[in-house]
Coordinates of C-alpha atoms (C1' of nucleotides) in Angstrom, one line a residue:
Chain S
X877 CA 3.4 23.6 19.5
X878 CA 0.3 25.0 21.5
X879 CA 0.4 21.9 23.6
X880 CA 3.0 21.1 25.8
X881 CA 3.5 17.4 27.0
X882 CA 4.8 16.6 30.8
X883 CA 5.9 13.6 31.3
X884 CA 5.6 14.2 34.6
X885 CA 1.9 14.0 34.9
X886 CA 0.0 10.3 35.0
X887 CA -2.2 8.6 32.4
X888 CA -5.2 10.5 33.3
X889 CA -3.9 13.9 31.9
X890 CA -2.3 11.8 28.8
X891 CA -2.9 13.7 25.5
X892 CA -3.8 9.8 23.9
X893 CA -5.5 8.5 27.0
X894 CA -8.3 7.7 24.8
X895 CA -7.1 7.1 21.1
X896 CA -3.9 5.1 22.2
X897 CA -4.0 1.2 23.2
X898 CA -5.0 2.2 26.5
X899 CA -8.4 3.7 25.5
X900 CA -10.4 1.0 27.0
X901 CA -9.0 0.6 29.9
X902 CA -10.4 0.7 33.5
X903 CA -8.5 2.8 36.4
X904 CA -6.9 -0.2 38.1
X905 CA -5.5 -1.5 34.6
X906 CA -4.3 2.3 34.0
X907 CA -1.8 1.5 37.5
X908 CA -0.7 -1.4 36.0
X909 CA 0.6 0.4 32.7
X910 CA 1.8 2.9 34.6
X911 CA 4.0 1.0 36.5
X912 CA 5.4 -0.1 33.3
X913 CA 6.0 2.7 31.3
X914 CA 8.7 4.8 30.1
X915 CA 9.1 7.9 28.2
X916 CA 12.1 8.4 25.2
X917 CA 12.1 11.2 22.9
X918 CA 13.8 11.2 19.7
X919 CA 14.9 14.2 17.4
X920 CA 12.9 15.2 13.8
X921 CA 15.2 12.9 11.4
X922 CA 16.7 10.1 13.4
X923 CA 15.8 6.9 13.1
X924 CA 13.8 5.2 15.6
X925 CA 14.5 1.1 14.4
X926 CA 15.8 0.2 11.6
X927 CA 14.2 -2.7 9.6
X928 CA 15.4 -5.7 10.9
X929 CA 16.5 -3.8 14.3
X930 CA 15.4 -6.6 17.7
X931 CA 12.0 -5.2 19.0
X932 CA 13.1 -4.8 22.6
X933 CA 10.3 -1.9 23.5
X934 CA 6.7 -1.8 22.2
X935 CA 5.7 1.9 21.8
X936 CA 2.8 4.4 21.7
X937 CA 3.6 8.0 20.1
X938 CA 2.6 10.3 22.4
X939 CA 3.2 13.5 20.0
X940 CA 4.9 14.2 17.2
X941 CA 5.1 12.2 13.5
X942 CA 6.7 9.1 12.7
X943 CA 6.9 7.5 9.3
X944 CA 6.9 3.6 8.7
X945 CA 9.2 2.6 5.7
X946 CA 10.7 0.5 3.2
X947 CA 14.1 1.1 0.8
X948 CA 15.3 -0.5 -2.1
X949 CA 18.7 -1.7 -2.5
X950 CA 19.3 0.9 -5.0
X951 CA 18.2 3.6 -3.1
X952 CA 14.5 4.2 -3.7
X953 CA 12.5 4.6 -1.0
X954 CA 8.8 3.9 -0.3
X955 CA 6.6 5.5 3.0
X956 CA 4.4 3.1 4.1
X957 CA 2.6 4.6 7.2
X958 CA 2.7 7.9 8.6
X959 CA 2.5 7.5 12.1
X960 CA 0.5 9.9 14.7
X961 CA 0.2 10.9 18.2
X962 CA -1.7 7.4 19.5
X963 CA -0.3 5.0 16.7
X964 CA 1.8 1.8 18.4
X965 CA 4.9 0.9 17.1
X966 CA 5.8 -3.3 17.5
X967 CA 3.5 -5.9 17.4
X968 CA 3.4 -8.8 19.9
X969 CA 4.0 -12.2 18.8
X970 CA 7.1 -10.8 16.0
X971 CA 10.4 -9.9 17.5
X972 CA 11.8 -8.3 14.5
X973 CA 10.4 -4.8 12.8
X974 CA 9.6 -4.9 8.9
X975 CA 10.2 -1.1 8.2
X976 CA 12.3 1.4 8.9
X977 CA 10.7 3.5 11.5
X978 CA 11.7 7.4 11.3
X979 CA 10.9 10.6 13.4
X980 CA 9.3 13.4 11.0
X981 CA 9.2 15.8 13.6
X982 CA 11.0 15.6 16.9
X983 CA 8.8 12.8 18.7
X984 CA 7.7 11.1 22.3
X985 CA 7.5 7.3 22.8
X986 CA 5.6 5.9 25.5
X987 CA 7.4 2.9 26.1
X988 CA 6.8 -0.6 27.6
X989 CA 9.5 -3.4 27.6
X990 CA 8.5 -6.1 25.0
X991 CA 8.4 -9.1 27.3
X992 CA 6.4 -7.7 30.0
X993 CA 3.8 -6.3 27.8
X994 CA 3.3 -9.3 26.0
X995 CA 2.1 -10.8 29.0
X996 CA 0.1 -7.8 29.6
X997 CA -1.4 -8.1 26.6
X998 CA -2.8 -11.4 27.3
X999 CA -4.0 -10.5 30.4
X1000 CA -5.3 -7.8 30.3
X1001 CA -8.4 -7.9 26.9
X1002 CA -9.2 -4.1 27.4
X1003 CA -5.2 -3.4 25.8
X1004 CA -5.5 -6.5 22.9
X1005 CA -9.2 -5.4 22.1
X1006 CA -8.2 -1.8 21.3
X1007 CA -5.0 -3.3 19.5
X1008 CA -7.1 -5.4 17.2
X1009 CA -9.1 -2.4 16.0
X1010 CA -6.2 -0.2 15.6
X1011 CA -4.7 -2.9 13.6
X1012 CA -7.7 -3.6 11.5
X1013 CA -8.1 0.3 10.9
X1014 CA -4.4 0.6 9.7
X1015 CA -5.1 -2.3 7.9
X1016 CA -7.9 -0.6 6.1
X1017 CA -6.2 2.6 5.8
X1018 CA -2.9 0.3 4.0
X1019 CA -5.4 -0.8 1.7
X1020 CA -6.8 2.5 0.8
X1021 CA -3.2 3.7 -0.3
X1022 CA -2.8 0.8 -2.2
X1023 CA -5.3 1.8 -4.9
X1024 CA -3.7 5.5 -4.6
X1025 CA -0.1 4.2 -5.3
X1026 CA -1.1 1.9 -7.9
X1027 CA -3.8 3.8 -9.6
X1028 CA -4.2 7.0 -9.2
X1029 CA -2.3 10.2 -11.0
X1030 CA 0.1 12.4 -9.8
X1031 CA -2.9 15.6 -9.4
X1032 CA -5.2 12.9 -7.9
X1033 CA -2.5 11.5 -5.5
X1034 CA -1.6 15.1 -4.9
X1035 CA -5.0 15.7 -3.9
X1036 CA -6.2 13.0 -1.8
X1037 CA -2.8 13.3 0.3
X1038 CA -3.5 17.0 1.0
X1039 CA -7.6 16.2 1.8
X1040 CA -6.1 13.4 4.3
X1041 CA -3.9 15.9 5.9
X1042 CA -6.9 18.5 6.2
X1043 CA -9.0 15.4 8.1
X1044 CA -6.7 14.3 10.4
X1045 CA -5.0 17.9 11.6
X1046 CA -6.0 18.1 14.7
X1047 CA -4.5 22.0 15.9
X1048 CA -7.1 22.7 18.5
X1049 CA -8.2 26.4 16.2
X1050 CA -7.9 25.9 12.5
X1051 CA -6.0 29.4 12.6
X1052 CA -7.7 31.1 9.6
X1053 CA -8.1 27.3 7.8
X1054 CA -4.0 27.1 7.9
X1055 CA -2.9 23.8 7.9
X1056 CA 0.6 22.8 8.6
X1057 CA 2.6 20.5 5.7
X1058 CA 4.3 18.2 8.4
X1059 CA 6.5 16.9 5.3
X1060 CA 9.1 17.8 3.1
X1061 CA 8.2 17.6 -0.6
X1062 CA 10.9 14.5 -1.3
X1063 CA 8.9 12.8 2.1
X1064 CA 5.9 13.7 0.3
X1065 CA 6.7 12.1 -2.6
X1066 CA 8.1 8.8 -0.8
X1067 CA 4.5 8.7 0.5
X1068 CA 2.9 9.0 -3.1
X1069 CA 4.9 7.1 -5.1
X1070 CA 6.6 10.4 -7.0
X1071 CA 9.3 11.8 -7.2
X1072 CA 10.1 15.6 -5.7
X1073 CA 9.9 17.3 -8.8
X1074 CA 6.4 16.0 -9.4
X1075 CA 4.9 16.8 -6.4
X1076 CA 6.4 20.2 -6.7
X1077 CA 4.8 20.8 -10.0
X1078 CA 1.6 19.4 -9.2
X1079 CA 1.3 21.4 -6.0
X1080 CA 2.2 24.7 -8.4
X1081 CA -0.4 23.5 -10.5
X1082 CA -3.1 23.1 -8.1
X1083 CA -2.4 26.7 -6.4
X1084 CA -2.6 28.3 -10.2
X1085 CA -6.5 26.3 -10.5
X1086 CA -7.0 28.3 -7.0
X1087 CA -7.5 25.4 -5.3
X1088 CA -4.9 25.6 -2.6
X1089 CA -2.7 28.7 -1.2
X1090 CA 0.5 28.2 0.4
X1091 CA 1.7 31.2 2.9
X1092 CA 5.1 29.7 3.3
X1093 CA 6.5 26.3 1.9
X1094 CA 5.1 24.7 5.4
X1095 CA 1.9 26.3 5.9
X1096 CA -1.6 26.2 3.1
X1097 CA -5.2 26.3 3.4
X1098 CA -7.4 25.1 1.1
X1099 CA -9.3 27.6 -0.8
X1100 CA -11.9 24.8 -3.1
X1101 CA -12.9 22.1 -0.7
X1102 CA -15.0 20.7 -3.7
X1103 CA -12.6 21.2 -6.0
X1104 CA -9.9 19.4 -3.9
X1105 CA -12.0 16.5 -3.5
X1106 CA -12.9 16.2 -7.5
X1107 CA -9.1 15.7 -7.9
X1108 CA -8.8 13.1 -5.6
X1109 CA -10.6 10.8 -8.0
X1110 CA -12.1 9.2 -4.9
X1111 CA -16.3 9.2 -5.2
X1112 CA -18.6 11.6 -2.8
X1113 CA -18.3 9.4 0.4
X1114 CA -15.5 7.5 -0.2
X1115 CA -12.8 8.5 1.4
X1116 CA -9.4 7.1 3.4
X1117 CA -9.9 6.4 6.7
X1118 CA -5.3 6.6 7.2
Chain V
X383 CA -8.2 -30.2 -7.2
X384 CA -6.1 -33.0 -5.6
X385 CA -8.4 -32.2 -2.4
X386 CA -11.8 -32.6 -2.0
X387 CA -13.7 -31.1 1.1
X388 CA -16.1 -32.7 2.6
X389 CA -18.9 -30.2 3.8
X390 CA -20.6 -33.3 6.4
X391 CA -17.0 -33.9 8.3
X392 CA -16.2 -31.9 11.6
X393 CA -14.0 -28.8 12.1
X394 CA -11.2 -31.6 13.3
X395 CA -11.3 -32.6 9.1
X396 CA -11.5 -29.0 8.4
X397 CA -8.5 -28.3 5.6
X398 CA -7.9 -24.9 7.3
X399 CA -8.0 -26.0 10.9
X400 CA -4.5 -25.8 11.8
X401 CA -4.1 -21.7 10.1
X402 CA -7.9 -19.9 10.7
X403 CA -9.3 -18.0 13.2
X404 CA -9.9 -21.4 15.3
X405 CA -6.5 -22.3 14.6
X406 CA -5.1 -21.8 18.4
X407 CA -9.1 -23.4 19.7
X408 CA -9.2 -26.6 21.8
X409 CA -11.6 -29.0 21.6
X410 CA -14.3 -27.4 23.9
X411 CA -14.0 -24.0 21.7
X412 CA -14.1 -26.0 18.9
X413 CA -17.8 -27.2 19.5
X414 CA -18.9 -24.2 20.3
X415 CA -18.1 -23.0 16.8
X416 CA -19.4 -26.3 15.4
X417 CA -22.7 -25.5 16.4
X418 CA -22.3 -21.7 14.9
X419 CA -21.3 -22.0 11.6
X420 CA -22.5 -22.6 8.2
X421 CA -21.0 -23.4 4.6
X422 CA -21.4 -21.7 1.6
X423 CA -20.4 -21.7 -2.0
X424 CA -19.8 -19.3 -4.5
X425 CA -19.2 -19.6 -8.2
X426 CA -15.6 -18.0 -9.7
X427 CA -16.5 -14.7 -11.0
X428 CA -19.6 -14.0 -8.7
X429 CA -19.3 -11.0 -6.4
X430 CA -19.4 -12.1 -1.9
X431 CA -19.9 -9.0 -0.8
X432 CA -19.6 -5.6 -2.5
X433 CA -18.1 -2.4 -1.1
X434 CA -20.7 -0.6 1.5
X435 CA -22.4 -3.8 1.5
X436 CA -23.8 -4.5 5.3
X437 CA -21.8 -6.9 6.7
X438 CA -24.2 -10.1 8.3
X439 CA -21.7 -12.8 8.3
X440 CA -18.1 -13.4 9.0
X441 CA -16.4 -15.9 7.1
X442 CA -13.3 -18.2 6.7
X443 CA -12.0 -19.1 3.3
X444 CA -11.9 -22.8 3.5
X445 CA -11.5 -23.6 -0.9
X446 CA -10.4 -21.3 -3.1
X447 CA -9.1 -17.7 -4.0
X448 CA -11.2 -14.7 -3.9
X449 CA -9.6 -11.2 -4.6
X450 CA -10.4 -7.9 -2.5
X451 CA -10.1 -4.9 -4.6
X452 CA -11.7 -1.3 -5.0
X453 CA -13.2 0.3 -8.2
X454 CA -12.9 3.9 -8.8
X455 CA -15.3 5.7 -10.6
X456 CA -14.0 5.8 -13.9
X457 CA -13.3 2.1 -13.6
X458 CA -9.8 1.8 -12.8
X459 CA -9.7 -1.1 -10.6
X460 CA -6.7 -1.8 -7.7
X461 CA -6.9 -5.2 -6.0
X462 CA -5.5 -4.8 -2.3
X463 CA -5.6 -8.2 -1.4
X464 CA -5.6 -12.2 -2.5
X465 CA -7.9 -14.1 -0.3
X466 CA -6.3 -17.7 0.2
X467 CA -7.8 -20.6 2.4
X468 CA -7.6 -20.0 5.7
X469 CA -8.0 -16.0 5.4
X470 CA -10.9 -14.1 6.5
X471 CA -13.6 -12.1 5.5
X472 CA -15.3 -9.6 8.1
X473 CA -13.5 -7.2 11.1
X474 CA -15.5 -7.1 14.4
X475 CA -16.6 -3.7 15.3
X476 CA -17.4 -2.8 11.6
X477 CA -20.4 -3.4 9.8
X478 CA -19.9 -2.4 6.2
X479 CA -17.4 -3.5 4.3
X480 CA -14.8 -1.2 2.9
X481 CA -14.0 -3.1 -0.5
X482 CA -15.1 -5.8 -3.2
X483 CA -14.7 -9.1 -2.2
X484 CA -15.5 -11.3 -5.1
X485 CA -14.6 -15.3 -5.9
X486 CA -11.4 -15.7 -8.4
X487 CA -12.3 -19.4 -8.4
X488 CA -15.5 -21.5 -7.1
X489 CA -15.1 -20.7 -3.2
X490 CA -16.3 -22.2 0.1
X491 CA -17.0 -20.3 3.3
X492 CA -17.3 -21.2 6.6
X493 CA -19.6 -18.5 8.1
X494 CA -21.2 -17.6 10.9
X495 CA -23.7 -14.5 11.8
X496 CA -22.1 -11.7 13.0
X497 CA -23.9 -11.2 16.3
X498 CA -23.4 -14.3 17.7
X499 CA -19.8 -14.0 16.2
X500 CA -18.9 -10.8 17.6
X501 CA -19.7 -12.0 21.5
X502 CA -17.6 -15.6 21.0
X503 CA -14.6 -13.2 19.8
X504 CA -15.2 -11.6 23.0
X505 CA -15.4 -14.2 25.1
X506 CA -12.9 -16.8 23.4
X507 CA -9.6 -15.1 23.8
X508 CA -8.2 -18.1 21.4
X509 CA -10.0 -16.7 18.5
X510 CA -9.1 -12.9 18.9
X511 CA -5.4 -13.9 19.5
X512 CA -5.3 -15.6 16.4
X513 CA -7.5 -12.8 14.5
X514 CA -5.3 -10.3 16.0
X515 CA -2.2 -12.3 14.7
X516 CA -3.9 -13.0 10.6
X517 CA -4.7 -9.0 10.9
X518 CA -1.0 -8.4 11.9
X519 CA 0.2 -10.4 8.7
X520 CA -2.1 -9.2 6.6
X521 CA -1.0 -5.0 7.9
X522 CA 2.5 -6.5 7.0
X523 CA 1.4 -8.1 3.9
X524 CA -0.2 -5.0 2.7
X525 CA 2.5 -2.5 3.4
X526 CA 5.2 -4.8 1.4
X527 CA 2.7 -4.5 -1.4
X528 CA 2.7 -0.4 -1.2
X529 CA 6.4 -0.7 -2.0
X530 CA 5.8 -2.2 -4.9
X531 CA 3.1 -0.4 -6.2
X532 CA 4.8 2.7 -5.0
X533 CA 8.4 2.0 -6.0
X534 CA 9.0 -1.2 -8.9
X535 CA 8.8 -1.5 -11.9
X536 CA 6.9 -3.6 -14.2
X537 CA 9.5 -6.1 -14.5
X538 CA 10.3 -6.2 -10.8
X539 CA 6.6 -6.0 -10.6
X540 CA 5.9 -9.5 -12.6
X541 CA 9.2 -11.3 -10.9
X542 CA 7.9 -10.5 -7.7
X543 CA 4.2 -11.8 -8.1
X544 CA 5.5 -14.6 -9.7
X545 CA 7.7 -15.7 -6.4
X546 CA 4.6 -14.9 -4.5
X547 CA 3.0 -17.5 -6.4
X548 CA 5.3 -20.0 -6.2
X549 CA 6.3 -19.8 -2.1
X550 CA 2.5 -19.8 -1.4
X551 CA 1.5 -22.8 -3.6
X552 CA 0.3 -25.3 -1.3
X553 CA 0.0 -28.4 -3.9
X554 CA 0.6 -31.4 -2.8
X555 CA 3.0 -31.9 -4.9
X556 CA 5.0 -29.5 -7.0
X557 CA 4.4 -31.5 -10.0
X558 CA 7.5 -31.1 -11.7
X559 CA 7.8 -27.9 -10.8
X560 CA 4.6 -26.8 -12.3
X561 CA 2.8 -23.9 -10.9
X562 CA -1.1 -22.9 -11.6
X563 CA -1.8 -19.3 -12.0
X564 CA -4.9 -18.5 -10.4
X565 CA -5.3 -15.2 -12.7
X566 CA -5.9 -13.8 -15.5
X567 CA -3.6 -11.2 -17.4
X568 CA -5.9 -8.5 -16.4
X569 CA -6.3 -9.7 -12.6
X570 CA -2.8 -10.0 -12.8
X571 CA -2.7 -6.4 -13.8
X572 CA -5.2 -4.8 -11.7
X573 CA -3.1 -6.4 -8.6
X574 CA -0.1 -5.2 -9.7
X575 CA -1.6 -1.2 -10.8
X576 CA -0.2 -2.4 -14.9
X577 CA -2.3 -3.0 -17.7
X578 CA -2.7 -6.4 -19.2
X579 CA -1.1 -5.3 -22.0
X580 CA 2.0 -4.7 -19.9
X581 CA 1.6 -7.9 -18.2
X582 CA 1.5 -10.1 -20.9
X583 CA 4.4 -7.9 -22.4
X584 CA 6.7 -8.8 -19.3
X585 CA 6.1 -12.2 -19.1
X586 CA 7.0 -12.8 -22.3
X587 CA 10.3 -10.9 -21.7
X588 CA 10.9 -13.1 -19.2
X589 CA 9.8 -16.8 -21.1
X590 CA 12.8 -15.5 -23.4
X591 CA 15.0 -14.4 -20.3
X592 CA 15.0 -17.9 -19.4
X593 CA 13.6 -17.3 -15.9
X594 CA 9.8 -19.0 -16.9
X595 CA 8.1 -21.8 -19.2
X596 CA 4.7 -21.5 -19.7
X597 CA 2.9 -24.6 -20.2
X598 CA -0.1 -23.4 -21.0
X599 CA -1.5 -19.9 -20.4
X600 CA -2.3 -21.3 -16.9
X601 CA 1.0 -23.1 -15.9
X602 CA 4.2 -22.2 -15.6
X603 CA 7.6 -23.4 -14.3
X604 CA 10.3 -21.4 -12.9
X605 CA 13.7 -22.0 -15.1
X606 CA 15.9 -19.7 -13.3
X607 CA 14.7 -19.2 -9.3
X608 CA 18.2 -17.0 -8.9
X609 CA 17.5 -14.4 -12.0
X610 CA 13.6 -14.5 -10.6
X611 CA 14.8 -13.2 -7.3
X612 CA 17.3 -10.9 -8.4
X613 CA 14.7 -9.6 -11.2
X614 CA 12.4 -8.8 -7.9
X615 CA 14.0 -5.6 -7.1
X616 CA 13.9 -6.9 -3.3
X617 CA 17.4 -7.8 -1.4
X618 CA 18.8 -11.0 -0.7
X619 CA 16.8 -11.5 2.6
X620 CA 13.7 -9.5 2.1
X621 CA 10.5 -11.3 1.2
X622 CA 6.9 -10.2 0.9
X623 CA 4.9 -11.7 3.5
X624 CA 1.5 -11.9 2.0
Chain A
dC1362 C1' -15.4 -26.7 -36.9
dG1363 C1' -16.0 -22.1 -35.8
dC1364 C1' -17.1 -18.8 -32.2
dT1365 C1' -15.5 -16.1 -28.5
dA1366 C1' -12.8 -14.8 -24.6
dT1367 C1' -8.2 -14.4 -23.6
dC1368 C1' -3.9 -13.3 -24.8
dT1369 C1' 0.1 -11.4 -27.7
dT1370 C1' 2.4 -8.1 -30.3
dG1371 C1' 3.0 -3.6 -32.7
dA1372 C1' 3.1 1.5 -33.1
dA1373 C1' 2.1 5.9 -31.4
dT1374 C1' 1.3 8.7 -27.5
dC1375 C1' 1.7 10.5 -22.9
dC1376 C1' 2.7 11.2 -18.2
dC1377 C1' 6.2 11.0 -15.2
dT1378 C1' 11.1 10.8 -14.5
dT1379 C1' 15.7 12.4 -15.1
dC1380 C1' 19.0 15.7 -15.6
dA1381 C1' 20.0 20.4 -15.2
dA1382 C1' 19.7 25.1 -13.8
dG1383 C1' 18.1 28.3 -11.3
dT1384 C1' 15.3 30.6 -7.0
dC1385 C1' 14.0 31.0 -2.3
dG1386 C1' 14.5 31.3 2.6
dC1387 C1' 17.0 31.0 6.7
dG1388 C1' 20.8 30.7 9.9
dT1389 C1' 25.8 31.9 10.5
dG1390 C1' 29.5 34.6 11.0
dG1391 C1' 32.4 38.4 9.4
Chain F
dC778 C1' 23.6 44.4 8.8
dC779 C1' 24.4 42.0 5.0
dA780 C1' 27.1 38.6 2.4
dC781 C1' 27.6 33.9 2.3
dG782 C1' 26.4 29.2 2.1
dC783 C1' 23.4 25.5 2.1
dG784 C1' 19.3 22.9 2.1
dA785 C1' 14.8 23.0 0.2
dC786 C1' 12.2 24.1 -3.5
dT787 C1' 10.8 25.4 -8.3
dT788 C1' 10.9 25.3 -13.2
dG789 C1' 12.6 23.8 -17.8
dA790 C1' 13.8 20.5 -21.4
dA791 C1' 14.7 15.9 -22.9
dG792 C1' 14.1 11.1 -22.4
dG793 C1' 11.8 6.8 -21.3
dG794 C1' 8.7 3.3 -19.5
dA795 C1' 4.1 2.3 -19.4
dT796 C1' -0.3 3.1 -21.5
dT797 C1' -3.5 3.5 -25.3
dC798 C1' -5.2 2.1 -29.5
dA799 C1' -5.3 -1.4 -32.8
dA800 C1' -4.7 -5.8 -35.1
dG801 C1' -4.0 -10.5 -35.0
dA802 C1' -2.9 -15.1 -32.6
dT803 C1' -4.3 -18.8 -29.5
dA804 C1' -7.0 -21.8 -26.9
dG805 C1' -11.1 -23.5 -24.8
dC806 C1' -15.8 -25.0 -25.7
dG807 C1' -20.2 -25.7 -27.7

DNA sequence: CGCTATCTTGAATCCCTTCAAGTCGCGTGG
DNA sequence: CCACGCGACTTGAAGGGATTCAAGATAGCG
């Protein structure tokens, strides 16, 4: 990590101040949150609710990855969200969570008791307006995997997943055009619809058309931006917005 | 259609009244939108709006199903959405729109111009609660859809849309236990990321399972609503949202 | 009545999965 | 320091479920 989190410092030197549902708001609402907030972390690999779980906190992720998913009574399992630093976890107005919500990496909550900040929430438009718009760009972003997951190939899945993790990496220097793989191929393929093996072949095959290096199993760079994008089967300026 | 809507009778007549974005409006909000909005029909097949399209109105379904779906290049289509009455059409704070939205059957929309629209969401906090609560549903909706896609197969596929079908049939009466299906094999298919081929191959399977009678290509009953749910893939509990 | 779009069914093919056998990398402890 | 063990990953071979290609059946409509 080159960026260490205190918990001890306000709002104003929050690393989501201004992507998180907080963005829009004024000073004097930022006092109010404050006063309500609480901070939990949570170890890479435990679970943070289980589907089904009561909602008793509403949550921002303040750093770290979460992922949002669903399993199958016999076992398989399907990603449905990756969540990042400024992503909310609960939704007002449903007391119960759809998906199993999982650390990635060992995570920070900001966290506001559910009953409290529903009344917030109505009070306060600055907090709901920003919530409707990081809905409606999750929404979006849902909709974009959709047509991945149910038409798109193993290379072309392969390749828009690694193009969405070169957009949204946000390491302050690109170190050399390094990128860190925040996931392990078997979350990977949860993500895409595969299974491990597949996305282990597929990645072999893409670093034999030189279109990604790996230095370690955790850290690539792309070496044929074009190329990349080509397999993604996506058109020029389409592209996810997850 | 056992219901006919009646363009010249107020939003208190209106068929979607008690589920759109007005749904939580009183009677003072209401006029205001009266005096906003406009109707407009579209034939099944024809296109609303297509992907990058500029976005100048924002609509409620009042009639009808359209389908939201994306095309990729080589003209594999997904569809990421079915539009019932009562959904909606638009996001404030966008202004393109990110995928095809096109009539499955003759539609009617309540619309109003964007601008104007955009500054009553603002200032009606009715109508963004509500819009805020649809987009919620809809996240959910999408994101039970991605497991599917992702994770089922074609059988669990078909069983699963076919329960969909049948919980979100609003006729009157279920006559007989007669469903319509709004789609074609191949919509059918391009919702569920099969071919028609596979579709029709499934559903056949399952006419000589026992678990469906068709009719007609058009109608069907459920014979077996136990072996339909346990066909889904989905546990006891679990149901899609959308 | 016959045309045409929609749908069904069959046969061959293929891509991904499944099953299986290694390889790699890293922390632990002798 | 290195052997050991274990989890993560890679690679191979076989199998299967869905697709593709193709032909025919059905139903709606002029």
């Amino acid at each position: 990590m080159t960026f260490v989190f205190n918990e001890r410092d306000g709002c104003g030197k929050c690393p989501i101040r201004h992507r998180a549902i907080c963005a829009r708001c004024d000073a004097d609402e930022l006092v109010r949150l404050e006063g309500l907030k609480s901070y939990k972390t949570i170890e890479a690999g435990q679970t943070i609710i289980w589907r089904g779980d009561d909602l008793s906190h509403f949550s921002s992720l303040v750093s770290g990855i979460a992922s949002l998913s669903r399993t199958l009574e016999d076992g398989r399992t399907q990603m449905v969200g990756l969540l990042l630093p400024s992503d909310f976890i609960g939704r007002p107005g449903r007391d119960v969570v759809e998906f199993d919500v999982t650390a990635v990496t060992d995570v920070t909550l900001c966290r506001f008791d559910r009953k409290p900040f529903e009344q917030l929430v109505d009070e306060i438009p600055h907090v709901s307006q920003r919530m409707m718009e990081m809905a409606l760009d999750e929404l979006d972003a849902a909709r974009d995997w959709m047509v991945l997951l149910g038409r798109k190939t193993a290379r072309e899945k392969i390749a828009t997943f690694l193009e969405m993790i070169v957009r949204r990496d946000q390491t302050p220097v690109h170190s050399g055009g390094q990128h860190v793989l925040p996931l392990t191929r078997e979350e990977i393929a949860n993500f895409l619809g595969l299974t491990l093996e597949t996305v282990s072949r597929q990645l072999s095959v893409m670093k034999k058309d030189g279109i990604v290096a790996f230095s370690d199993r955790r850290h690539f760079a792309i070496t044929d931006l074009e190329a990349l994008h080509a397999a993604t089967g996506d058109d020029a300026d389409g592209g996810m917005i997850i």
